[in-house]
Coordinates of C-alpha atoms in Angstrom, one line a residue:
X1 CA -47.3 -91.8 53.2
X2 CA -44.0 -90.1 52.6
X3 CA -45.9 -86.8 52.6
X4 CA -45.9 -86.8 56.2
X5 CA -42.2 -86.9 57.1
X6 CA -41.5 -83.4 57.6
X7 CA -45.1 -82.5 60.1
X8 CA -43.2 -86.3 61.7
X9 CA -40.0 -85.2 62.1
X10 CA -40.0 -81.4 62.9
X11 CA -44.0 -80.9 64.0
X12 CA -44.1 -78.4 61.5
X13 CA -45.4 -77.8 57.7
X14 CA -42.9 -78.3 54.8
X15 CA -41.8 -74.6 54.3
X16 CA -43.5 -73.2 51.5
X17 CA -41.3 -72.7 48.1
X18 CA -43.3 -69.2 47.1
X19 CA -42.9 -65.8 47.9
X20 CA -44.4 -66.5 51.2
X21 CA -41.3 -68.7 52.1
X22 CA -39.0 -66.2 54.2
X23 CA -41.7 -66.0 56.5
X24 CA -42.4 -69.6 57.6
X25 CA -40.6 -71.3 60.7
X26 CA -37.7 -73.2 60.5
X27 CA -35.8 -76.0 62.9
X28 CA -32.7 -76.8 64.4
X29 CA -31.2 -79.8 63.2
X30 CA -28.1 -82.5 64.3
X31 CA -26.1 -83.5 61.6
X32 CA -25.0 -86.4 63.5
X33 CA -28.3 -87.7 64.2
X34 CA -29.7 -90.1 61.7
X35 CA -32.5 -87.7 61.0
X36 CA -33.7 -84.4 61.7
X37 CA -34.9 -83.5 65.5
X38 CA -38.1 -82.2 66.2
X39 CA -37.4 -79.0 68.2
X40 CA -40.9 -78.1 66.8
X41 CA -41.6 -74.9 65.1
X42 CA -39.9 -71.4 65.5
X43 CA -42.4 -68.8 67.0
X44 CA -42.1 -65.2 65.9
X45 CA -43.6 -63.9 68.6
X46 CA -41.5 -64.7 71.3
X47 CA -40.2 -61.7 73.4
X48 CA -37.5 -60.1 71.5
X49 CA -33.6 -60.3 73.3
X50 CA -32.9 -57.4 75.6
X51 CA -30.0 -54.9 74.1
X52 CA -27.7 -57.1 76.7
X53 CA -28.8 -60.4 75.2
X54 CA -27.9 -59.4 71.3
X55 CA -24.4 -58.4 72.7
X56 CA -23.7 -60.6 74.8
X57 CA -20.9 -60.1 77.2
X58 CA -17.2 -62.1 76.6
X59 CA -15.8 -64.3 79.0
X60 CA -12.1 -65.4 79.2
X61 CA -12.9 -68.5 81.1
X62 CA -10.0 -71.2 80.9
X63 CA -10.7 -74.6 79.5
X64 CA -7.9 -77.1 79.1
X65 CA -10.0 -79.4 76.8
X66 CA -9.8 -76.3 74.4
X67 CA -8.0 -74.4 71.8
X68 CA -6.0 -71.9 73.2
X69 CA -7.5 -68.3 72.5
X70 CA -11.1 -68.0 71.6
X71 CA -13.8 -66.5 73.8
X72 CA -17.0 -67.4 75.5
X73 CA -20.3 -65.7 75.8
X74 CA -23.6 -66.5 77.2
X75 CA -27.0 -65.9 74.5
X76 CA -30.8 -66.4 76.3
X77 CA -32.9 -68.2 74.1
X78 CA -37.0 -67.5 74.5
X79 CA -38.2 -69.4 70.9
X80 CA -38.9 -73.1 70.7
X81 CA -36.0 -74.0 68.7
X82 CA -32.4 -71.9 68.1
X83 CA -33.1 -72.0 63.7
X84 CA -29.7 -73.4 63.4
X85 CA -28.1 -76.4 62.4
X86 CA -24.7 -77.9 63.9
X87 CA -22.4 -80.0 62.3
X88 CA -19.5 -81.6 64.1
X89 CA -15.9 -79.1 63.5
X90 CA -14.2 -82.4 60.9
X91 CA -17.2 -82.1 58.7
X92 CA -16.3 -78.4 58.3
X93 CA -12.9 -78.4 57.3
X94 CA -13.1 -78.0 53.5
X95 CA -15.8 -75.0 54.3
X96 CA -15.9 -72.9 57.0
X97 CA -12.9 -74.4 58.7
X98 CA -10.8 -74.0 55.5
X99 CA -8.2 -72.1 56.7
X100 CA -8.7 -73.3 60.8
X101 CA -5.5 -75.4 62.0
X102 CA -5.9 -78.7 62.3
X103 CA -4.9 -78.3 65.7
X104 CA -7.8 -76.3 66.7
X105 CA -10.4 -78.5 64.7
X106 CA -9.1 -81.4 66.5
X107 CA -9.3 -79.7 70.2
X108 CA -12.4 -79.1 69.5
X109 CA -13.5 -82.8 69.5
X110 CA -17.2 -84.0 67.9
X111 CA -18.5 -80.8 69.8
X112 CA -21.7 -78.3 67.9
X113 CA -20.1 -76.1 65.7
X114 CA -23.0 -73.5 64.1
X115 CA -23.0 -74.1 60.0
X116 CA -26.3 -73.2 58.7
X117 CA -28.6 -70.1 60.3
X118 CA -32.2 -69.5 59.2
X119 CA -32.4 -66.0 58.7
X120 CA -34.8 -64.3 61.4
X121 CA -33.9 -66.7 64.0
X122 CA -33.3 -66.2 67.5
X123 CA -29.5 -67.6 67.7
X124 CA -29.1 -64.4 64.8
X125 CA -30.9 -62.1 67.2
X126 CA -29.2 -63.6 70.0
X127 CA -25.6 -62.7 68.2
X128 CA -24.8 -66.1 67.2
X129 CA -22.6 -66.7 64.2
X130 CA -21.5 -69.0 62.0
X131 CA -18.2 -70.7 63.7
X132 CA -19.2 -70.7 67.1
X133 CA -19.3 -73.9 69.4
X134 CA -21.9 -74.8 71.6
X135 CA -20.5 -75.5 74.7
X136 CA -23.5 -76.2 77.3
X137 CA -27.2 -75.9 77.2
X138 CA -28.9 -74.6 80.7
X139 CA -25.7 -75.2 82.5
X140 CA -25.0 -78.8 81.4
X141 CA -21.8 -80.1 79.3
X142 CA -22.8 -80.7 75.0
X143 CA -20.5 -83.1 73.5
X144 CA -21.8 -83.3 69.7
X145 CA -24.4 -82.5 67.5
X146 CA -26.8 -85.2 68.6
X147 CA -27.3 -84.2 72.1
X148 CA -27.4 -80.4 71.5
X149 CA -30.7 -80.8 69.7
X150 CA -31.9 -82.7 72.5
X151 CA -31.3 -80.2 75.1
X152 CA -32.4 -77.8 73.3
X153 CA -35.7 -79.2 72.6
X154 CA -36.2 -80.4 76.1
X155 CA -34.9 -77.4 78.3
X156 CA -36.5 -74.6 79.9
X157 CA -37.2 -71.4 77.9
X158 CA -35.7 -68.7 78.7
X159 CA -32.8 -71.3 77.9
X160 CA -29.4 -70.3 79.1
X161 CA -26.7 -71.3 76.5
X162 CA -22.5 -70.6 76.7
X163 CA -20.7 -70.3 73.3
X164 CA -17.3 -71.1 72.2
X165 CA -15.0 -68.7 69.6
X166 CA -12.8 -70.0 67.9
X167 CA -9.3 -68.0 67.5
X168 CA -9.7 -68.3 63.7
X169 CA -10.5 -66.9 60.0
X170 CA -14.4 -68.9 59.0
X171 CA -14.8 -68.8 55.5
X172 CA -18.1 -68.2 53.6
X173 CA -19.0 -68.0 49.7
X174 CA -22.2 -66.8 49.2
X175 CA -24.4 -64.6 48.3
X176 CA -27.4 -62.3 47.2
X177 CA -26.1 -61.3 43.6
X178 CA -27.4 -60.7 39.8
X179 CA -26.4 -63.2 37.3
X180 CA -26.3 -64.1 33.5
X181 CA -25.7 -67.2 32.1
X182 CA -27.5 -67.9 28.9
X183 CA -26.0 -66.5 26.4
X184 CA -22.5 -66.7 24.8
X185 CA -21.2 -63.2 25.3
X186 CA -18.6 -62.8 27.7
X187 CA -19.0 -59.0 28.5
X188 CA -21.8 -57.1 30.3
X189 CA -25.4 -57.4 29.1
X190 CA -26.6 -53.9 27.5
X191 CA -29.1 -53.3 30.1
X192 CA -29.5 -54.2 34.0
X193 CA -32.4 -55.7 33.2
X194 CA -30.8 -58.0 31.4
X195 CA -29.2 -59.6 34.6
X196 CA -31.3 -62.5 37.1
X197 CA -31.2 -62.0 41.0
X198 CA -29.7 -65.4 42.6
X199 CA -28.6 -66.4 45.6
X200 CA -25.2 -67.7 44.8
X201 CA -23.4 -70.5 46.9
X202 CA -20.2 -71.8 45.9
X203 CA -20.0 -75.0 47.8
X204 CA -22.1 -75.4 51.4
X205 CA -23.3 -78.1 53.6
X206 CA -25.8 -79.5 50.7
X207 CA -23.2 -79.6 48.0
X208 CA -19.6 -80.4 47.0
X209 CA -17.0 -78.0 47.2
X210 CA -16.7 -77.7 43.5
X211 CA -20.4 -76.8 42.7
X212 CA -21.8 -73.5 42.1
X213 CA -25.6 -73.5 43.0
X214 CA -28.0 -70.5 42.5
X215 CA -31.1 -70.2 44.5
X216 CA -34.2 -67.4 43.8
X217 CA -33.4 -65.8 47.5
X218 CA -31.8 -67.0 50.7
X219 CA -35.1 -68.3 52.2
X220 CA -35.3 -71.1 49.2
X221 CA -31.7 -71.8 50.3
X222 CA -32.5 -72.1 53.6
X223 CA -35.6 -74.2 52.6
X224 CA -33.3 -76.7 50.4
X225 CA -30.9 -77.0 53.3
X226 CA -33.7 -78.1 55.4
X227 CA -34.9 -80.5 52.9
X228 CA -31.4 -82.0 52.1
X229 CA -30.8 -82.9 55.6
X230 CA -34.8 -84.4 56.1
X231 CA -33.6 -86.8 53.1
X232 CA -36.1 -84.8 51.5
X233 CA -36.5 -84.1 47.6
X234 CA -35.7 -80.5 47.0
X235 CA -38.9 -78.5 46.4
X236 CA -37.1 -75.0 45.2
X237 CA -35.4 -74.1 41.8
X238 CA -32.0 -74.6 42.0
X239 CA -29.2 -74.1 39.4
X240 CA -26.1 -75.6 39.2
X241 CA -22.8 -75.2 38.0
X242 CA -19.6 -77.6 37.9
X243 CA -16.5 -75.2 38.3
X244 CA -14.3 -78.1 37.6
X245 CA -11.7 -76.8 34.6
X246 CA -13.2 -73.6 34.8
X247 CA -11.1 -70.6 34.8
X248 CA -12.3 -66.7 35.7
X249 CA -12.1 -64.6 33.0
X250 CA -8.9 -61.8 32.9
X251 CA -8.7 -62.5 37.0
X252 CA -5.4 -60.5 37.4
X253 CA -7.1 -57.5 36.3
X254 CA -9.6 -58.1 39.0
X255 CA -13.4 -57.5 38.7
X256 CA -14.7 -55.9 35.7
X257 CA -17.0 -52.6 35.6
X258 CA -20.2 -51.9 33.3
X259 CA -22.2 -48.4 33.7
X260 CA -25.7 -48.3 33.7
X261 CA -27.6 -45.2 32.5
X262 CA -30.2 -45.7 35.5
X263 CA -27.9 -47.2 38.1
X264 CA -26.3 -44.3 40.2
X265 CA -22.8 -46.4 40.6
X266 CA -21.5 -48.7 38.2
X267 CA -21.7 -52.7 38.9
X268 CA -18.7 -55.0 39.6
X269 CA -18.9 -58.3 37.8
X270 CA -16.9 -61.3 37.3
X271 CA -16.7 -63.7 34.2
X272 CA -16.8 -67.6 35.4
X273 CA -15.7 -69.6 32.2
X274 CA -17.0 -73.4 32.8
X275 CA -16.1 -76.1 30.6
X276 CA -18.4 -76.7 27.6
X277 CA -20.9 -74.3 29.0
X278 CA -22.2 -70.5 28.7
X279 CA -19.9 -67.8 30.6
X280 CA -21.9 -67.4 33.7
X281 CA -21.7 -63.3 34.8
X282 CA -22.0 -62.7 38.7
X283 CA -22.7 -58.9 39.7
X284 CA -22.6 -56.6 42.5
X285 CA -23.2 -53.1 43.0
X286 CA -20.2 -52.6 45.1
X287 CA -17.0 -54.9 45.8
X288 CA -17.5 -55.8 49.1
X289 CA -20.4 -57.9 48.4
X290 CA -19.0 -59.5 45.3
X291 CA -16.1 -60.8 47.7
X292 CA -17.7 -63.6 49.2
X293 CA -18.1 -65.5 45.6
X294 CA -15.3 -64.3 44.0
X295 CA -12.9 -65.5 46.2
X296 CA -15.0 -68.7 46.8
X297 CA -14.5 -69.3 43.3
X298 CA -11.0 -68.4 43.3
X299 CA -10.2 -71.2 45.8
X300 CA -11.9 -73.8 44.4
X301 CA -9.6 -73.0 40.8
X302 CA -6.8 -72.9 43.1
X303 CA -7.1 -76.0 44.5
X304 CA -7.5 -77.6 41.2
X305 CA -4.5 -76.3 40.0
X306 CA -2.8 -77.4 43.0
X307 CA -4.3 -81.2 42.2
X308 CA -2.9 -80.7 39.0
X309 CA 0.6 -79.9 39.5
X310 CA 1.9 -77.5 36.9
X311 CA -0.4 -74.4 35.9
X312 CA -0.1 -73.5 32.3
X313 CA -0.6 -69.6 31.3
X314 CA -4.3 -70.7 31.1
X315 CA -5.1 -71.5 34.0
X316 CA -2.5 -69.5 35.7
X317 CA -3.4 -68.4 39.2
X318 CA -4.3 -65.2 40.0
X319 CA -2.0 -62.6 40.0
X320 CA -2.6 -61.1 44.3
X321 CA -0.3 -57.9 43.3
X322 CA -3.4 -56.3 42.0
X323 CA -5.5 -57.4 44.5
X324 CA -9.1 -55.3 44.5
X325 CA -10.1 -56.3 47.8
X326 CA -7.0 -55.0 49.3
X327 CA -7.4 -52.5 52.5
X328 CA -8.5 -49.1 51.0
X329 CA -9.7 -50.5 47.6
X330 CA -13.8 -49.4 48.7
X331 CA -13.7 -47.8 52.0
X332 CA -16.4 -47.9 54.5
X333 CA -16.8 -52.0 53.1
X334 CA -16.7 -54.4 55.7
X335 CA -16.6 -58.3 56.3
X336 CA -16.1 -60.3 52.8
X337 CA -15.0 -63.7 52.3
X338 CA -13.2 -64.5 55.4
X339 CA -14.3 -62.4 58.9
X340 CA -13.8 -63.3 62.3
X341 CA -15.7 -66.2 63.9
X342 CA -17.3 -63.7 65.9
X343 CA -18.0 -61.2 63.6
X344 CA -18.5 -62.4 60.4
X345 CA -20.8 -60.3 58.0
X346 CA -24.3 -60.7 58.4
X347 CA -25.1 -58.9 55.2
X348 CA -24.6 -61.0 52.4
X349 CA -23.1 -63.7 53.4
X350 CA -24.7 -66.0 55.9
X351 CA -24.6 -69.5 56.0
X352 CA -22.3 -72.2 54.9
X353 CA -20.5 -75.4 55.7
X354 CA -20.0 -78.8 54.9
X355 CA -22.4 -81.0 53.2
X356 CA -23.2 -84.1 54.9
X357 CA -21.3 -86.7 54.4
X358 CA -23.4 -89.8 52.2
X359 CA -24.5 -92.2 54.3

């Protein structure tokens, strides 16, 4: 029976959709491969990385084959599988390589680019990110997706791994957020209770660019992710948006504030108008976390209108003079939309990439 695919193809139990879920094991998968690799499942109670191992050391190696700049570090694996999943850099480029040269996506050939990390993994203990390339597992040469989940699977733990940096900007949409889409208002709800908490992803590897998808946490994310690449059906509640003709509400005045009596600071929220829909109301205590999305959704509007030719005063860009995110705007924030390959912000927004491509 079908029921069986998963224990099959990972040697593991389908992750379970409940509460329970951000504690169950997860796999590293190939996106190149045909379907998922059994690296079997993630053990929590492996030895934890020394201090040495979570930051690990920079090299500045020289590799022809390579983008110029960058930097390379070694990470120890102890766990039965990494909790990642690597996609090859061209299946990235209207996600987390958005904004990477072409130049550099091409250097990079078919090789393992991280785009999807299970939270409580080892590679995120380890200090892997999202962006970085897999360059050899215990000491031997990985050319793509494919054979990085073999090595992996088959080599010796502790398993020695070196890691490529891209020189560039990764860019990520997500994140844990409150939300408010069924009702017709267009302001603030009168109380905070009033508001769902969702994990919002604008885009990712499971969906197109233009979709907005909202998830109960970042485990059932992580779940559907896992599910979607097993050519599995998708056992969590997902919502989903088209931002196609949509337009954010006032966006040159830059996120809006509401006050609540029992809320010590006052939440930043934006105002997603879709077509023929609800307004959909996304919320953050503070404006570094509601960065990730906001801009997310920003792009995709901007690319539309860039499709489209002429913007009319409706669907006007945004106006960057009165930009809130600017340096200074919430000090002490850090990270956002776009951070450094090697440094990207752990907090809120994770994991993200390119769906695969239908086969």
């Amino acid at each position: 029976g079908g029921g069986d695919f998963f224990g099959d193809m990972f040697g593991a139990p389908v992750p379970d959709a409940g509460p329970a879920a951000a504690a169950t094991g997860a796999v590293a998968l190939a996106s190149s491969a045909p379907a998922p690799v059994n690296e079997g499942a993630m053990s929590r109670a492996a030895p934890a990385p020394s201090a040495e191992e979570k930051k690990p050391p920079r090299h500045a190696h020289k590799e022809g084959d390579l983008p110029p700049g960058g930097e390379w570090y070694d990470a120890r694996i102890f766990t039965p599988t990494l909790g990642v999943m690597f996609f090859k850099p061209q299946e990235l480029t209207d996600s987390l390589f958005l904004q990477t040269d072409r130049e550099i996506v091409d250097a990079l050939d078919e090789r393992p680019v991280v785009a999807f990390i299970v939270e409580g993994s080892s590679a995120r203990s380890a200090g892997v990110e999202l962006g970085h390339v897999l360059l050899k597992v215990n000491g031997i040469d990985v050319k793509n997706p494919k054979e990085a989940s073999r090595l992996i699977k088959e080599g010796p733990r502790p398993l020695p791994l070196l890691f490529y940096v891209p020189d560039t900007q990764v860019v990520v949409a997500e994140g844990e957020h409150m939300v408010k889409y069924d009702t017709r208002d267009t302001g603030a709800p009168n109380s905070a209770k009033d508001w769902k908490p969702k994990y919002v992803v604008i885009g990712g590897i499971i969906a197109q660019p233009w979709m907005m998808n909202m998830y109960r946490s970042k485990s059932e994310y992580d779940i559907a992710v896992i599910e979607t690449q097993a050519r599995r059906p998708i056992s969590v509640k997902v919502k989903q948006f088209s931002l196609q003709g949509a337009r954010i509400q006032n966006d040159w005045q830059g996120p809006q504030m509401v006050k609540y009596k029992n809320k010590l600071h006052p939440w930043k929220y934006i105002v997603v108008l879709p077509v023929a829909r609800n307004p959909i109301k996304i919320s953050s205590p503070n404006l570094s976390q509601l960065k990730p999305v906001h801009e997310g959704i920003r792009r995709v509007l901007m690319a539309q209108q860039r499709d489209r030719g002429n913007p009319t005063p409706h669907t006007a860009a945004p106006v960057r003079s009165a930009d809130p995110y600017g340096r200074g705007a919430e000090r002490g924030h850090h990270g956002g939309a776009e951070a450094r390959a090697g440094n990207i912000n752990q907090g809120h927004a994770e994991a993200t990439g390119r769906r695969r491509r239908e086969e």
